[in-house]
Short mmCIF file of C-alpha atoms in Angstrom, two decimals:
data_model
loop_
_atom_site.label_atom_id
_atom_site.label_comp_id
_atom_site.label_asym_id
_atom_site.label_seq_id
_atom_site.Cartn_x
_atom_site.Cartn_y
_atom_site.Cartn_z
CA UNK A 86 0.00 0.00 0.00
CA UNK A 87 1.29 3.43 -0.94
CA UNK A 88 0.79 6.22 1.59
CA UNK A 89 -0.87 9.43 0.39
CA UNK A 90 -0.71 11.40 3.62
CA UNK A 91 -0.86 11.35 7.38
CA UNK A 92 -1.61 13.38 10.49
CA UNK A 93 0.06 13.23 13.89
CA UNK A 94 -1.45 14.45 17.15
CA UNK A 95 0.39 17.06 19.15
CA UNK A 96 2.12 15.65 22.19
CA UNK A 97 1.67 17.57 25.40
CA UNK A 98 3.33 16.87 28.71
CA UNK A 99 0.09 15.44 30.15
CA UNK A 100 -0.44 13.07 27.20
CA UNK A 101 0.26 9.39 27.61
CA UNK A 102 0.40 8.66 23.88
CA UNK A 103 0.72 10.07 20.40
CA UNK A 104 -1.75 9.18 17.66
CA UNK A 105 -0.80 8.80 13.99
CA UNK A 106 -3.32 8.27 11.18
CA UNK A 107 -2.17 7.38 7.66
CA UNK A 108 -4.24 7.38 4.45
CA UNK A 109 -3.40 5.23 1.45
CA UNK A 110 -3.78 6.23 -2.20
CA UNK A 111 -6.80 3.92 -2.31
CA UNK A 112 -8.49 5.85 0.53
CA UNK A 113 -8.10 3.40 3.41
CA UNK A 114 -6.85 4.58 6.82
CA UNK A 115 -4.77 3.08 9.61
CA UNK A 116 -4.35 4.33 13.18
CA UNK A 117 -1.16 3.88 15.19
CA UNK A 118 -0.51 4.78 18.82
CA UNK A 119 2.87 5.25 20.52
CA UNK A 120 3.40 5.52 24.25
CA UNK A 121 6.70 6.71 25.77
CA UNK A 122 9.36 4.02 25.50
CA UNK A 123 7.21 1.76 23.29
CA UNK A 124 6.97 0.93 19.58
CA UNK A 125 4.13 2.21 17.39
CA UNK A 126 1.12 -0.09 17.76
CA UNK A 127 -1.44 -0.58 14.94
CA UNK A 128 -5.00 -0.13 16.24
CA UNK A 129 -7.03 -0.27 13.04
CA UNK A 130 -8.93 1.90 10.56
CA UNK A 131 -10.81 5.13 11.23
CA UNK A 132 -13.45 4.92 8.52
CA UNK A 133 -16.86 3.31 8.42
CA UNK A 134 -17.07 0.83 5.52
CA UNK A 135 -20.57 2.13 4.69
CA UNK A 136 -19.23 5.59 3.81
CA UNK A 137 -17.62 6.67 0.56
CA UNK A 138 -13.84 6.43 0.40
CA UNK A 139 -11.72 8.83 2.44
CA UNK A 140 -10.35 11.69 0.30
CA UNK A 141 -8.60 13.79 2.96
CA UNK A 142 -7.49 13.70 6.58
CA UNK A 143 -8.09 16.67 8.83
CA UNK A 144 -5.83 17.63 11.71
CA UNK A 145 -6.11 15.89 15.11
CA UNK A 146 -7.23 18.31 17.84
CA UNK A 147 -8.45 18.18 21.42
CA UNK A 148 -12.07 19.15 21.95
CA UNK A 149 -13.32 21.19 24.89
CA UNK A 150 -14.10 17.85 26.60
CA UNK A 151 -10.40 16.83 26.22
CA UNK A 152 -11.10 14.12 23.63
CA UNK A 153 -8.96 13.93 20.51
CA UNK A 154 -11.02 14.67 17.41
CA UNK A 155 -10.35 14.36 13.70
CA UNK A 156 -12.31 15.20 10.56
CA UNK A 157 -12.28 12.94 7.49
CA UNK A 158 -13.31 14.11 4.03
CA UNK A 159 -15.13 11.65 1.75
CA UNK A 160 -16.25 11.27 -1.84
CA UNK A 161 -19.76 12.57 -2.32
CA UNK A 162 -19.04 15.75 -0.36
CA UNK A 163 -19.40 14.35 3.15
CA UNK A 164 -17.16 15.22 6.10
CA UNK A 165 -17.28 13.02 9.19
CA UNK A 166 -16.09 13.83 12.73
CA UNK A 167 -14.35 11.19 14.83
CA UNK A 168 -13.42 11.03 18.50
CA UNK A 169 -10.44 8.96 19.66
CA UNK A 170 -11.58 6.25 22.06
CA UNK A 171 -8.27 4.46 22.77
CA UNK A 172 -8.40 0.76 21.91
CA UNK A 173 -11.58 1.11 19.76
CA UNK A 174 -9.84 3.36 18.39
CA UNK A 175 -12.29 5.87 16.85
CA UNK A 176 -16.00 6.60 17.26
CA UNK A 177 -17.94 8.69 14.74
CA UNK A 178 -19.60 11.64 16.48
CA UNK A 179 -21.03 13.60 13.56
CA UNK A 180 -21.18 14.26 9.85
CA UNK A 181 -22.00 17.19 7.61
CA UNK A 182 -22.70 17.55 3.90
CA UNK A 183 -20.29 20.04 2.32
CA UNK A 184 -21.37 19.72 -1.30
CA UNK A 185 -24.47 20.12 -3.45
CA UNK A 186 -23.30 17.54 -6.00
CA UNK A 187 -22.42 13.85 -5.65
CA UNK A 188 -19.38 14.27 -7.91
CA UNK A 189 -17.62 16.47 -5.33
CA UNK A 190 -15.10 15.18 -2.81
CA UNK A 191 -13.98 16.91 0.34
CA UNK A 192 -10.45 18.17 -0.38
CA UNK A 193 -9.64 19.97 2.88
CA UNK A 194 -10.82 19.69 6.49
CA UNK A 195 -9.43 21.86 9.31
CA UNK A 196 -10.46 21.78 12.98
CA UNK A 197 -9.76 24.66 15.35
CA UNK A 198 -7.34 23.99 18.22
CA UNK A 199 -10.21 23.47 20.69
CA UNK A 200 -12.42 21.52 18.26
CA UNK A 201 -15.16 24.18 18.27
CA UNK A 202 -14.92 25.09 14.54
CA UNK A 203 -14.59 23.01 11.38
CA UNK A 204 -13.73 24.36 7.94
CA UNK A 205 -14.37 21.91 5.10
CA UNK A 206 -13.94 22.43 1.36
CA UNK A 207 -14.81 20.55 -1.81
CA UNK A 208 -14.15 21.42 -5.45
CA UNK A 209 -17.22 23.69 -5.47
CA UNK A 210 -17.92 24.71 -1.83
CA UNK A 211 -16.27 26.02 1.31
CA UNK A 212 -18.21 25.73 4.57
CA UNK A 213 -17.43 26.83 8.11
CA UNK A 214 -19.27 25.05 10.94
CA UNK A 215 -19.54 25.70 14.66
CA UNK A 216 -19.33 22.45 16.64
CA UNK A 217 -21.08 23.06 19.96
CA UNK A 218 -20.74 20.34 22.61
CA UNK A 219 -23.57 17.76 22.37
CA UNK A 220 -25.40 19.69 19.63
CA UNK A 221 -25.75 19.55 15.87
CA UNK A 222 -23.17 21.40 13.80
CA UNK A 223 -24.22 24.94 12.86
CA UNK A 224 -23.27 26.36 9.46
CA UNK A 225 -21.64 29.77 9.94
CA UNK A 226 -20.37 30.59 6.46
CA UNK A 227 -20.76 29.09 2.97
CA UNK A 228 -18.96 29.96 -0.26
CA UNK A 229 -20.18 28.36 -3.48
CA UNK A 230 -18.64 28.10 -6.93
CA UNK A 231 -15.39 27.13 -8.61
CA UNK A 232 -13.80 30.51 -7.82
CA UNK A 233 -14.03 29.51 -4.14
CA UNK A 234 -11.55 26.63 -4.43
CA UNK A 235 -8.99 26.85 -1.64
CA UNK A 236 -5.54 25.32 -1.40
CA UNK A 237 -4.92 25.86 2.33
CA UNK A 238 -6.66 27.10 5.46
CA UNK A 239 -5.92 27.67 9.11
CA UNK A 240 -7.92 28.54 12.22
CA UNK A 241 -6.20 30.52 14.99
CA UNK A 242 -7.41 31.57 18.43
CA UNK A 243 -7.57 35.30 19.13
CA UNK A 244 -7.27 37.02 22.51
CA UNK A 245 -10.73 37.13 24.06
CA UNK A 246 -11.83 33.68 22.81
CA UNK A 247 -12.60 34.66 19.21
CA UNK A 248 -11.15 32.84 16.20
CA UNK A 249 -9.53 33.91 12.93
CA UNK A 250 -10.12 31.71 9.88
CA UNK A 251 -7.70 32.29 6.98
CA UNK A 252 -8.23 30.86 3.49
CA UNK A 253 -5.68 30.70 0.65
CA UNK A 254 -7.38 30.53 -2.74
CA UNK A 255 -6.04 28.45 -5.64
CA UNK A 256 -6.48 31.44 -7.96
CA UNK A 257 -4.32 33.51 -5.60
CA UNK A 258 -5.24 35.73 -2.71
CA UNK A 259 -6.04 35.35 0.95
CA UNK A 260 -9.22 35.95 2.89
CA UNK A 261 -9.78 36.12 6.63
CA UNK A 262 -12.91 35.80 8.73
CA UNK A 263 -13.29 36.50 12.42
CA UNK A 264 -15.65 34.33 14.43
CA UNK A 265 -16.93 35.56 17.78
CA UNK A 266 -17.40 33.05 20.59
CA UNK A 267 -20.81 31.37 20.62
CA UNK A 268 -22.69 31.41 23.94
#
């Protein structure tokens, strides 16, 4: 199997393990965990076999409830949210439709540092979601059309609990959005 990409969790002093997820060119995923002084251990796939193939891996972040979360992009314009459960290893906790067309695939998925925002993009759409604890995702912003194709994005925390979302467009140019904290 040829590897197309991977994401590695940040390791903080309080963490007991690091999590690595790899995606093959065929769209399958594998999760590995490493604990201090031990070899990487294979835990298994992230995806649900009933979903369309995985087209992109999002970053691994900690949610407000201290769980590790990751977003996966799929064919058909679906993005799914996963929570790391240890030996399981992943449990799906949500999904959102990013596209209007079945031919689209999610090409980019970015979670904010605290897991409260998700930016997902397909070939024809860019959508920003708020991810409140224990509630349905709320669409905050939606760009539609081929001119909205993005090549990179980042979400940063601002002083005072707000967020800054920055998009880099394939056609050139940058755009930034501020997001105020949601009560």
